[in-house]
mmCIF file with all atom_site columns, C-alpha atoms and ligand atoms in Angstrom:
data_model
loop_
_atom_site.group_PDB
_atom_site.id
_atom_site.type_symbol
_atom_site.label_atom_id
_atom_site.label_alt_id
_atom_site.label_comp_id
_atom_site.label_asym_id
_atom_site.label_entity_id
_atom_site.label_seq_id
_atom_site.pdbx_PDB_ins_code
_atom_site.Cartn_x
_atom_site.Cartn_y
_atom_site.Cartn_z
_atom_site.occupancy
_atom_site.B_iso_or_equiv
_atom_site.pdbx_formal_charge
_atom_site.auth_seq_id
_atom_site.auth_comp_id
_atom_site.auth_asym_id
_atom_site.auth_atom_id
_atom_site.pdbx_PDB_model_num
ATOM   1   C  CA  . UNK A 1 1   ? 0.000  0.000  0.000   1.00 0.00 ? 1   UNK A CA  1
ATOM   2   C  CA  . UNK A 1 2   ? 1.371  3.412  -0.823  1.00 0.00 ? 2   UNK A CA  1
ATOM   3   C  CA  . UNK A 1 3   ? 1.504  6.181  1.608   1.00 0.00 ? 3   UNK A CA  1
ATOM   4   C  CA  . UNK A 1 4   ? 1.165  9.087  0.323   1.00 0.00 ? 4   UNK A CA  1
ATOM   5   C  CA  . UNK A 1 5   ? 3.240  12.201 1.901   1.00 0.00 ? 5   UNK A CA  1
ATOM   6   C  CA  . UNK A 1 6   ? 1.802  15.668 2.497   1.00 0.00 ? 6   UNK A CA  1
ATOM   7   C  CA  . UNK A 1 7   ? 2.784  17.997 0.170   1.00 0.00 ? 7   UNK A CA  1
ATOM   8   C  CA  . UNK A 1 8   ? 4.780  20.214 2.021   1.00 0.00 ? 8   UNK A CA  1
ATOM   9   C  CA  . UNK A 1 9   ? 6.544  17.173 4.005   1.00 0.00 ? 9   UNK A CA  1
ATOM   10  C  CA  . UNK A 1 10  ? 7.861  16.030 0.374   1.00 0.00 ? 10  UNK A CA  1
ATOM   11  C  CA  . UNK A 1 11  ? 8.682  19.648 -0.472  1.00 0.00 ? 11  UNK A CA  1
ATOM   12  C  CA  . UNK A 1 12  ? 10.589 19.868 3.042   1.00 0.00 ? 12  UNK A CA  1
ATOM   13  C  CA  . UNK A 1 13  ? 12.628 16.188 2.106   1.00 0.00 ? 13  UNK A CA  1
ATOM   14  C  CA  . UNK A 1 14  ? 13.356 16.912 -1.630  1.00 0.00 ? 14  UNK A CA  1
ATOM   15  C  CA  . UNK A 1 15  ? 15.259 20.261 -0.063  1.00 0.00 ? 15  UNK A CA  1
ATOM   16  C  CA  . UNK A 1 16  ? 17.346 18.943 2.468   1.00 0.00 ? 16  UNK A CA  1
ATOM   17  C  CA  . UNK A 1 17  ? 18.760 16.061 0.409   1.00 0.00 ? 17  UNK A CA  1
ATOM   18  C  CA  . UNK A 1 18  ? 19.853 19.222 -2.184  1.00 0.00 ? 18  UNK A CA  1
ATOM   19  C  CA  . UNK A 1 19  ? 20.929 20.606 0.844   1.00 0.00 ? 19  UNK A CA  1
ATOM   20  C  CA  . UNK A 1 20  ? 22.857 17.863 1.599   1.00 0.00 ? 20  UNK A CA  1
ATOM   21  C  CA  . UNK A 1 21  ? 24.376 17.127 -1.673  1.00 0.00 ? 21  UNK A CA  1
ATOM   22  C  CA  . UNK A 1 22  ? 25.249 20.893 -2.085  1.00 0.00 ? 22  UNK A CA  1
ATOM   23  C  CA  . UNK A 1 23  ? 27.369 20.594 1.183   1.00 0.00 ? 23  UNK A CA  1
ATOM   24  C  CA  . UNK A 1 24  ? 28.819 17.929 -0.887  1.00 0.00 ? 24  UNK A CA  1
ATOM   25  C  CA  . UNK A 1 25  ? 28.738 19.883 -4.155  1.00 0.00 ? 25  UNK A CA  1
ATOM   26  C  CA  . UNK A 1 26  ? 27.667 17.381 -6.033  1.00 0.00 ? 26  UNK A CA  1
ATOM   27  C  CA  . UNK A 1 27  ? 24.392 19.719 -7.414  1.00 0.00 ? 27  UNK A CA  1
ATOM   28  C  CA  . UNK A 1 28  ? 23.961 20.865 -10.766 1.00 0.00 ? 28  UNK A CA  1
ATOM   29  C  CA  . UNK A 1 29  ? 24.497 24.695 -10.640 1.00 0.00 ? 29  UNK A CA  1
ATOM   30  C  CA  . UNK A 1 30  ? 20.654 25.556 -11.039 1.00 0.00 ? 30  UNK A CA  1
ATOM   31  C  CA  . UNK A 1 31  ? 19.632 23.042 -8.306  1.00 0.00 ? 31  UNK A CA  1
ATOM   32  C  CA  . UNK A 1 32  ? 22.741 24.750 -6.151  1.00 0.00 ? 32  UNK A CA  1
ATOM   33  C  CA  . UNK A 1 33  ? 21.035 28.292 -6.655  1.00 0.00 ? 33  UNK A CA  1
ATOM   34  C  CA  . UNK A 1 34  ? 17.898 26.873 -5.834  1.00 0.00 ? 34  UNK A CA  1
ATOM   35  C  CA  . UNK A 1 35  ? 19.023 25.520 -2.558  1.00 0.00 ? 35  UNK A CA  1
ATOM   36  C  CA  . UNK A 1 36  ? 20.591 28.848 -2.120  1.00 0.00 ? 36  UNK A CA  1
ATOM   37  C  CA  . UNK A 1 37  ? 18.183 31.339 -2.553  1.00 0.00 ? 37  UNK A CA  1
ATOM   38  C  CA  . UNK A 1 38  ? 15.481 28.820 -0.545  1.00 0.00 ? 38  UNK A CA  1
ATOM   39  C  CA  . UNK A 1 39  ? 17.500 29.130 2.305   1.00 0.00 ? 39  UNK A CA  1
ATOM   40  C  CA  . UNK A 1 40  ? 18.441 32.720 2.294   1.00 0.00 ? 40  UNK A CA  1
ATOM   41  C  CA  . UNK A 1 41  ? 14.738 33.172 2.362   1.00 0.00 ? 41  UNK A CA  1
ATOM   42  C  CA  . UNK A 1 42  ? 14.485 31.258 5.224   1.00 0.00 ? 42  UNK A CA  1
ATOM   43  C  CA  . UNK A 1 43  ? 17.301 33.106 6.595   1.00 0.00 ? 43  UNK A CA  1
ATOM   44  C  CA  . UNK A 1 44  ? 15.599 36.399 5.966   1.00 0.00 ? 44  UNK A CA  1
ATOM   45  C  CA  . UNK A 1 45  ? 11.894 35.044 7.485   1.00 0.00 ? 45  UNK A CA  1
ATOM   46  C  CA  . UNK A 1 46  ? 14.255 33.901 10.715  1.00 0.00 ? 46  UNK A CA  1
ATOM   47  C  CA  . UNK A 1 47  ? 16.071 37.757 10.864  1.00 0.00 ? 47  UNK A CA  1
ATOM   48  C  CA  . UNK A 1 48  ? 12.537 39.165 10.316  1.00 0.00 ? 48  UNK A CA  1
ATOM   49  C  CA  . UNK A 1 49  ? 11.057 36.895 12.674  1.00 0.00 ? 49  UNK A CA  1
ATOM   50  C  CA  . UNK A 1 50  ? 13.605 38.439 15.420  1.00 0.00 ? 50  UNK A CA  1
ATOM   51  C  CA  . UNK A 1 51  ? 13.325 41.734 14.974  1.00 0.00 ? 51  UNK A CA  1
ATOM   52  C  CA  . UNK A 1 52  ? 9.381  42.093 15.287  1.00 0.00 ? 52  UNK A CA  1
ATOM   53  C  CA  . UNK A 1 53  ? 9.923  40.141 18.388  1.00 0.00 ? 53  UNK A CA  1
ATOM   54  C  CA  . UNK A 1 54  ? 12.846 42.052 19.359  1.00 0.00 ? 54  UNK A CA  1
ATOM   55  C  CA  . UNK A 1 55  ? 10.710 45.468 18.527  1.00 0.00 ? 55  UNK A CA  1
ATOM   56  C  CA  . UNK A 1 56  ? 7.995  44.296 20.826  1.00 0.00 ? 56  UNK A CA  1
ATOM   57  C  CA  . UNK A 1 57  ? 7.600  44.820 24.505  1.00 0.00 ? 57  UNK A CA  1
ATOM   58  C  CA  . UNK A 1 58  ? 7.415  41.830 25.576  1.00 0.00 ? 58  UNK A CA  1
ATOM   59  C  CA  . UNK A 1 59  ? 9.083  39.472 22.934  1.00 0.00 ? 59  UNK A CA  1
ATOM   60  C  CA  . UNK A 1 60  ? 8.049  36.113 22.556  1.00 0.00 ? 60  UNK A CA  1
ATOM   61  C  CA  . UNK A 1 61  ? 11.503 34.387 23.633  1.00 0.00 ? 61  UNK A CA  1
ATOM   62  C  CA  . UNK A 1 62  ? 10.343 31.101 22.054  1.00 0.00 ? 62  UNK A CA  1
ATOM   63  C  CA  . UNK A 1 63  ? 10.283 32.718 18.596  1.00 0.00 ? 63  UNK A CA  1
ATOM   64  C  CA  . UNK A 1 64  ? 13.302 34.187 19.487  1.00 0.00 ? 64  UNK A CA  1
ATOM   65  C  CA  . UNK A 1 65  ? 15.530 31.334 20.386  1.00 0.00 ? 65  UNK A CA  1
ATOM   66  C  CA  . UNK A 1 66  ? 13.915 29.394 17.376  1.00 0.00 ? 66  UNK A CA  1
ATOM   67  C  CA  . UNK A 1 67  ? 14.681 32.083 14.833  1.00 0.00 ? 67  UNK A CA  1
ATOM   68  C  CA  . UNK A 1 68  ? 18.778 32.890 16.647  1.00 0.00 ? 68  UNK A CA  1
ATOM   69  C  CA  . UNK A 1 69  ? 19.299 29.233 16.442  1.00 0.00 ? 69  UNK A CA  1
ATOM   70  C  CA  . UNK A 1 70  ? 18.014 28.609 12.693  1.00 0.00 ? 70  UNK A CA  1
ATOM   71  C  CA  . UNK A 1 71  ? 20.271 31.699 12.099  1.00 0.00 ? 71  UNK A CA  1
ATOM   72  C  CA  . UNK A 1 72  ? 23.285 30.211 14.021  1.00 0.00 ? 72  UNK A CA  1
ATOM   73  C  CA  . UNK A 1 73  ? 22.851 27.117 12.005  1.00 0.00 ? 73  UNK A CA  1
ATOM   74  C  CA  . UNK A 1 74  ? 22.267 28.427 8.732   1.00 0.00 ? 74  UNK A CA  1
ATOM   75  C  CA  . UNK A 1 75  ? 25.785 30.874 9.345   1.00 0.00 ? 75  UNK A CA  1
ATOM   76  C  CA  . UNK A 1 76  ? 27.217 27.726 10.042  1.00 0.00 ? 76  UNK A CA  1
ATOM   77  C  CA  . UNK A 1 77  ? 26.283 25.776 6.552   1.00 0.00 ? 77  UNK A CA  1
ATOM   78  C  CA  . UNK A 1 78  ? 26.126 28.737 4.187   1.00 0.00 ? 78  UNK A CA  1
ATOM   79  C  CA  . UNK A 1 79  ? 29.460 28.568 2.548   1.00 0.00 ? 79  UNK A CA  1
ATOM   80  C  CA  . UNK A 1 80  ? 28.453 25.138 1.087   1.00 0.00 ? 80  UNK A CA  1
ATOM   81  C  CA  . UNK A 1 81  ? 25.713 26.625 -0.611  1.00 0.00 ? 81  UNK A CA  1
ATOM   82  C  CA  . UNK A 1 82  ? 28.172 28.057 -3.361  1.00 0.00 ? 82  UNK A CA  1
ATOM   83  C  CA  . UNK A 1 83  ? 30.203 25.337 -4.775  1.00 0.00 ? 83  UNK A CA  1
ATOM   84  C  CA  . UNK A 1 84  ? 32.454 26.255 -7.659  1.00 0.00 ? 84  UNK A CA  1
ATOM   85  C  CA  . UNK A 1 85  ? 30.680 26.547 -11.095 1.00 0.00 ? 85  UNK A CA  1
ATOM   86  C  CA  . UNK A 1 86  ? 26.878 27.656 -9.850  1.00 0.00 ? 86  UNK A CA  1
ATOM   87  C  CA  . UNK A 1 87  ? 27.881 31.438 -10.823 1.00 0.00 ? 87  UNK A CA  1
ATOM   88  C  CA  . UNK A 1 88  ? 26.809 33.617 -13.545 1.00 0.00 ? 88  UNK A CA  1
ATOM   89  C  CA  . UNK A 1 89  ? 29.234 32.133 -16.114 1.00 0.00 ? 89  UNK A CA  1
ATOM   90  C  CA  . UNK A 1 90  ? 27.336 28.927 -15.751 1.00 0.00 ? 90  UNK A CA  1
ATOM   91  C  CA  . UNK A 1 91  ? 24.108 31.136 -17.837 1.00 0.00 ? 91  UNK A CA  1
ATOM   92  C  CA  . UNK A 1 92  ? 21.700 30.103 -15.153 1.00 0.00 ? 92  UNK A CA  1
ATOM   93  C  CA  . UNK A 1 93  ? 20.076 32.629 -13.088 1.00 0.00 ? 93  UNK A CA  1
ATOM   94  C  CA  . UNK A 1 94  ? 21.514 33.923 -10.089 1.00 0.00 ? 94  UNK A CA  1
ATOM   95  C  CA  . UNK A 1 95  ? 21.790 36.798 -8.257  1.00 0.00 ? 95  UNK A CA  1
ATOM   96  C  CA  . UNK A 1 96  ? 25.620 35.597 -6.745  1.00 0.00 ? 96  UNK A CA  1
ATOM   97  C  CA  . UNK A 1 97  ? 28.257 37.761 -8.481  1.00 0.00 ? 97  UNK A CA  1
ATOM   98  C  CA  . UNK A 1 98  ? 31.257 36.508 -10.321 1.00 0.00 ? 98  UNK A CA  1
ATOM   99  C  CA  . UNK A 1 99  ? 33.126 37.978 -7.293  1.00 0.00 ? 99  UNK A CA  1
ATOM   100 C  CA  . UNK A 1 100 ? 31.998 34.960 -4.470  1.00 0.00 ? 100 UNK A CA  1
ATOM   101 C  CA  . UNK A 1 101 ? 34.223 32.986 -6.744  1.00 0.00 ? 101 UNK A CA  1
ATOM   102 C  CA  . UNK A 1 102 ? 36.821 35.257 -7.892  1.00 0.00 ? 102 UNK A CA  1
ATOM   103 C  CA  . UNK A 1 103 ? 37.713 36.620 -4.296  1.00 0.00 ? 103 UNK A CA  1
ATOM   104 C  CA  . UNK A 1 104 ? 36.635 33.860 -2.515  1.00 0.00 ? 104 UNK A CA  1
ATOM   105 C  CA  . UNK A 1 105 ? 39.138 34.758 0.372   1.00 0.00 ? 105 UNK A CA  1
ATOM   106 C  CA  . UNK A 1 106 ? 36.908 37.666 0.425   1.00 0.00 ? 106 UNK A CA  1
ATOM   107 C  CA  . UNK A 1 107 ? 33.600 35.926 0.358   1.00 0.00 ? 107 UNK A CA  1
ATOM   108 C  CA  . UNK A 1 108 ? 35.196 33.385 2.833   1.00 0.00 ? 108 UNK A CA  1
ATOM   109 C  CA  . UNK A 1 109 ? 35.626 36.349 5.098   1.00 0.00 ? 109 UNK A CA  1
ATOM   110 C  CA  . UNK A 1 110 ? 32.249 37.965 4.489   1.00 0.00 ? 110 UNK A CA  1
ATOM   111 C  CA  . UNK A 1 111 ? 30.756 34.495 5.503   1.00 0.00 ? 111 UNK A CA  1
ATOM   112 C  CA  . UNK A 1 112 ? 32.604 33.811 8.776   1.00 0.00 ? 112 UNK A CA  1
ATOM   113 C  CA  . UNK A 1 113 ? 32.149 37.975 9.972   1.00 0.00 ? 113 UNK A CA  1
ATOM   114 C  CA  . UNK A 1 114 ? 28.539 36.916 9.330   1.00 0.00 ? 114 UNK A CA  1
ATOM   115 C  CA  . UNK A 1 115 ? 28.846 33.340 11.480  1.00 0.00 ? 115 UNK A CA  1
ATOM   116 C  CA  . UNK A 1 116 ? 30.919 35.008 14.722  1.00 0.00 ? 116 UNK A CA  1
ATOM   117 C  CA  . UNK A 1 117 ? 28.414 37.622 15.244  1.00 0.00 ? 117 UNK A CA  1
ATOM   118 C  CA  . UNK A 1 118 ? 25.642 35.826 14.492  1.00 0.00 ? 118 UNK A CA  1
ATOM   119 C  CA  . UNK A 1 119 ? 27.280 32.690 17.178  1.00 0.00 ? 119 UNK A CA  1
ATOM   120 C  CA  . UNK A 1 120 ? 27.421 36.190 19.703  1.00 0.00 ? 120 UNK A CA  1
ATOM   121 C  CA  . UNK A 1 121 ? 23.816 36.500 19.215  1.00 0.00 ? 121 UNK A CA  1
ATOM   122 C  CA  . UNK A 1 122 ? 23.437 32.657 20.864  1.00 0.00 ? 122 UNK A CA  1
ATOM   123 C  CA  . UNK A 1 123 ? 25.135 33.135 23.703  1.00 0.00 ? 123 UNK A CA  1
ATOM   124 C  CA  . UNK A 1 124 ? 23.107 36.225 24.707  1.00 0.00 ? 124 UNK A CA  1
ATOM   125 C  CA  . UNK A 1 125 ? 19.604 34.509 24.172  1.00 0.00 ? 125 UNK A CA  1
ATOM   126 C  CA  . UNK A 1 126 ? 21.091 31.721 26.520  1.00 0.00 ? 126 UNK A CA  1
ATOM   127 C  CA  . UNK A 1 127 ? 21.848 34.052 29.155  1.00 0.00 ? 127 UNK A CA  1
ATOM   128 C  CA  . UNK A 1 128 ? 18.398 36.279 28.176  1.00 0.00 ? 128 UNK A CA  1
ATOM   129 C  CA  . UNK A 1 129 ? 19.633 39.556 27.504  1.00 0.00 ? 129 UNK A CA  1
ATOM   130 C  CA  . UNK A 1 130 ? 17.458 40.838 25.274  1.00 0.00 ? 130 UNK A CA  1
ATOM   131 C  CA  . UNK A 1 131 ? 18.930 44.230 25.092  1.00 0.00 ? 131 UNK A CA  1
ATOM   132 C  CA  . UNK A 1 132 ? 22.278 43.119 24.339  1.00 0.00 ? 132 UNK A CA  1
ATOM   133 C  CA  . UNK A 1 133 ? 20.340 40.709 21.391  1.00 0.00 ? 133 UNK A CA  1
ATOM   134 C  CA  . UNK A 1 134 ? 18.912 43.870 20.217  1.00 0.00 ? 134 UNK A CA  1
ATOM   135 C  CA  . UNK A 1 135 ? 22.010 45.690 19.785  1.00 0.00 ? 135 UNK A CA  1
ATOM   136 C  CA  . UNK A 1 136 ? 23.825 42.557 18.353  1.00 0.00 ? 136 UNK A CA  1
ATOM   137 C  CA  . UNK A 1 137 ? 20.954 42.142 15.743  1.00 0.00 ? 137 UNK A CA  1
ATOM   138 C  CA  . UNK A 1 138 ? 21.525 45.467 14.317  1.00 0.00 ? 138 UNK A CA  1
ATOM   139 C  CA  . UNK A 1 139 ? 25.312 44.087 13.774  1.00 0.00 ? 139 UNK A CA  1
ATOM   140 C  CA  . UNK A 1 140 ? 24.053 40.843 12.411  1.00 0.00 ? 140 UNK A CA  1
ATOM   141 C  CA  . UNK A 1 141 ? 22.429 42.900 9.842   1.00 0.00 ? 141 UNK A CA  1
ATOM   142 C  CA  . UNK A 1 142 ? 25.089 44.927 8.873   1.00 0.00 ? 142 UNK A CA  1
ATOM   143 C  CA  . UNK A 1 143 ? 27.414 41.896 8.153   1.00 0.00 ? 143 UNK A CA  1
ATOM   144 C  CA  . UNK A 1 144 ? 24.326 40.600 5.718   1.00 0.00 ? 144 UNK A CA  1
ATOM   145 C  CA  . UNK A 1 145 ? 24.862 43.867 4.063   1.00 0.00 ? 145 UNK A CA  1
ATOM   146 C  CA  . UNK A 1 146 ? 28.603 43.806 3.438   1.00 0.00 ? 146 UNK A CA  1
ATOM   147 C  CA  . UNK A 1 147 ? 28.408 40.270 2.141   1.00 0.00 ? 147 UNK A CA  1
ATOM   148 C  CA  . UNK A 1 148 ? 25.404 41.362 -0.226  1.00 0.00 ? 148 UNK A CA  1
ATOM   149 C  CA  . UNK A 1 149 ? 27.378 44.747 -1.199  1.00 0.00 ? 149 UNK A CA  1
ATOM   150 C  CA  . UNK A 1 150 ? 30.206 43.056 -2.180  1.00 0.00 ? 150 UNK A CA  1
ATOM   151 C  CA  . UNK A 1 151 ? 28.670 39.819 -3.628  1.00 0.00 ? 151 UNK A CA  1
ATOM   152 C  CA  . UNK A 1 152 ? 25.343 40.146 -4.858  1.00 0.00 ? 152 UNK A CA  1
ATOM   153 C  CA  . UNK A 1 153 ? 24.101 41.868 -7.803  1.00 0.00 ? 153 UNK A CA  1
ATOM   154 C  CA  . UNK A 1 154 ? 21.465 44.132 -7.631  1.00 0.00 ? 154 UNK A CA  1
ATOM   155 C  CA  . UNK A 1 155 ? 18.865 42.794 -10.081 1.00 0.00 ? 155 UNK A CA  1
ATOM   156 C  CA  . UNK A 1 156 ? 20.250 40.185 -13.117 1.00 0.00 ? 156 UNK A CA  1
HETATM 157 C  C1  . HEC B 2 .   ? 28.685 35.721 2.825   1.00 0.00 ? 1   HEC B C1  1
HETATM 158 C  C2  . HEC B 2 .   ? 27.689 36.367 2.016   1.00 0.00 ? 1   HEC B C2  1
HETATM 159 C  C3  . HEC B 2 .   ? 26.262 36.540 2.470   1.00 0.00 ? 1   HEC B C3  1
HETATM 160 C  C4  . HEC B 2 .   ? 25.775 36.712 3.736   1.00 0.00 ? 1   HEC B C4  1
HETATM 161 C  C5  . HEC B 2 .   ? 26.549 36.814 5.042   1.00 0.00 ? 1   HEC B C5  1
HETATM 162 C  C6  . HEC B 2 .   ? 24.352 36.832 3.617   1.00 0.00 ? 1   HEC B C6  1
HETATM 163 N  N1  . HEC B 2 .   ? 23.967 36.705 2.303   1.00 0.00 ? 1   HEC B N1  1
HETATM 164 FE FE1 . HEC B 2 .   ? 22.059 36.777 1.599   1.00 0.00 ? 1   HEC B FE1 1
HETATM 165 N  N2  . HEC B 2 .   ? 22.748 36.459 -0.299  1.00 0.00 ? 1   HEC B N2  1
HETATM 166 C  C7  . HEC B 2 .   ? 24.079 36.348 -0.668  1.00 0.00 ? 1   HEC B C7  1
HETATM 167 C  C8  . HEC B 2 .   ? 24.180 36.117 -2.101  1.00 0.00 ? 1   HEC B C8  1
HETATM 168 C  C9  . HEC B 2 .   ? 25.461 35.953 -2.906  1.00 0.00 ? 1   HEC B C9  1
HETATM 169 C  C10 . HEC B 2 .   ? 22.853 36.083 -2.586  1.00 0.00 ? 1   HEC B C10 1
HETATM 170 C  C11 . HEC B 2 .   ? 22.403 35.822 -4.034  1.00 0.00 ? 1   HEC B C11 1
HETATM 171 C  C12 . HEC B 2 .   ? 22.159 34.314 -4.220  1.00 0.00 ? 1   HEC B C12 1
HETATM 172 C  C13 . HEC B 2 .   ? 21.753 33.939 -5.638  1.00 0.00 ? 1   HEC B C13 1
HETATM 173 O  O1  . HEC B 2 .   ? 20.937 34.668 -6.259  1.00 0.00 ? 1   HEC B O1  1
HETATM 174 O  O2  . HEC B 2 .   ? 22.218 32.900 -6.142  1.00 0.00 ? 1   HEC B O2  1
HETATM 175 C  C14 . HEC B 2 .   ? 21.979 36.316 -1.434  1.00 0.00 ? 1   HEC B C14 1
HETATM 176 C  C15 . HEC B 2 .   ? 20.581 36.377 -1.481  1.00 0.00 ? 1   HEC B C15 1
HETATM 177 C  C16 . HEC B 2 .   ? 19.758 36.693 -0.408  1.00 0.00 ? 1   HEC B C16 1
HETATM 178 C  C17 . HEC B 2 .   ? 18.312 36.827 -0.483  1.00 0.00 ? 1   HEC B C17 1
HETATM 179 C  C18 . HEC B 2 .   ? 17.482 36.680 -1.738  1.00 0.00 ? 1   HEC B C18 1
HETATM 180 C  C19 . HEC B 2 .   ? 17.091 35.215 -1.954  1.00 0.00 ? 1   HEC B C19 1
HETATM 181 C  C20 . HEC B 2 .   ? 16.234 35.038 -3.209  1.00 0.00 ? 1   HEC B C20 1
HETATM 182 O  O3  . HEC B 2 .   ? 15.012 35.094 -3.075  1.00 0.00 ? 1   HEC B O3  1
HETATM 183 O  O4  . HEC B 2 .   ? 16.787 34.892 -4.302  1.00 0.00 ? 1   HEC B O4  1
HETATM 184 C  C21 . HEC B 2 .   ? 17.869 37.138 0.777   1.00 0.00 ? 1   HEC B C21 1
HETATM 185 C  C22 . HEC B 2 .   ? 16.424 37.388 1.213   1.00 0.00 ? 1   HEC B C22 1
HETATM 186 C  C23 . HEC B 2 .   ? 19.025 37.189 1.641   1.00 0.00 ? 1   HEC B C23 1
HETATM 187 N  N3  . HEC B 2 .   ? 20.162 36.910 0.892   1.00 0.00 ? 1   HEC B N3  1
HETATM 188 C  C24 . HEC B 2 .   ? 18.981 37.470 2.997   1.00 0.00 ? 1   HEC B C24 1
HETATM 189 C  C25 . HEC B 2 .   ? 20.098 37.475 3.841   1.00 0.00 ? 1   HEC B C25 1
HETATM 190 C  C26 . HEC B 2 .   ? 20.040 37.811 5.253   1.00 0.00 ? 1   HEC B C26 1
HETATM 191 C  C27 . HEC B 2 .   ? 18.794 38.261 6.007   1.00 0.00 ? 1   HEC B C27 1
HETATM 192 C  C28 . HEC B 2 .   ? 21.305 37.683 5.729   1.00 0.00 ? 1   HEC B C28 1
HETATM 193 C  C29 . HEC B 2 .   ? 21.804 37.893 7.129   1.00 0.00 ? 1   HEC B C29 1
HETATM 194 C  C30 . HEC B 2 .   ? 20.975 37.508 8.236   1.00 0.00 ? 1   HEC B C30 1
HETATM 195 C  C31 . HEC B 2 .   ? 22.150 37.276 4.605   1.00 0.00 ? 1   HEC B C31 1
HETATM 196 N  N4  . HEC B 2 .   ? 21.370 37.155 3.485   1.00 0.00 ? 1   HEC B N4  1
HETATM 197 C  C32 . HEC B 2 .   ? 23.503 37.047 4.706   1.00 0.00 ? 1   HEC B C32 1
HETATM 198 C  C33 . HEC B 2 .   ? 25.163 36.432 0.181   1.00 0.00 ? 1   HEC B C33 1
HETATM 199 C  C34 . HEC B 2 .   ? 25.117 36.547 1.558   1.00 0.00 ? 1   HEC B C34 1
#
């Protein structure tokens, strides 16, 4: 008898084993964008997530934790999502710049400034300082700038 799985469940499966096989780079370079730009989306709900909570009064430190610690994660795993050859030159569509590649000591860089600050922000929801989290946040954001200043191209 076949079981059929909920949509989304599938949807949710199919990702993370191109999640896993981009940490492997083995994807072809339009399945490694698509795993890419799926999970800076995430990334963005998460960093959204935290700063209506973080705006709030009276936060809701269960969103909070669950959005830092998708963040922390995701920091972690995000330089796999750009194996070599899933640029522009390969014709599909991305929004990555030649550059990632290019300088990838400087895209290296961009990525870990991104991970230690965003690590900082997971030690101060462990010890509950939400105004510390606020201000760290606002640096969190800043190092998603720089990396998308530097690396992504503004509409191609
Ligand atoms: C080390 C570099 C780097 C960091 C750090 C980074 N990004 Fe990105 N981001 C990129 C690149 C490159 C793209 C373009 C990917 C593509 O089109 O293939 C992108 C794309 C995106 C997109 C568009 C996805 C889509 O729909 O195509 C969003 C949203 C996004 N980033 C959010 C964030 C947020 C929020 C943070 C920080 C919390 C962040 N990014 C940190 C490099 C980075």
């Amino acid at each position: 008898m076949a079981t059929k799985l909920p949509k989304s469940l599938a949807a949710a499966l199919a990702l993370s084993v191109l999640a896993a096989a981009a940490a492997a780079a083995t994807l072809a370079p339009a399945d490694a964008v698509a795993v890419r730009q799926t999970q800076m989306k995430e990334l963005g709900a998460s960093f959204r997530s935290l700063n209506e909570e973080l705006r709030g009064d009276t936060p809701d430190m269960a969103k909070v934790k669950a959005a830092v610690a998708a963040m922390n994660k995701t920091s972690k795993d995000l330089p796999a999502w750009f194996p070599g050859g899933s640029g522009p030159e390969a014709g599909i569509k991305t929004h990555a710049k030649a550059e990632v590649w290019s300088d990838a000591a400087g895209f290296a860089g961009a990525a870990k400034g991104f991970a230690t600050e965003t690590a900082k922000m997971q030690a101060m929801v462990d010890s509950g300082d939400t105004d510390a989290l606020s201000v760290q946040a606002k640096v969190v954001g800043q190092t998603c700038g720089a990396c998308h200043a530097a690396f992504r191209g503004k509409d191609s």
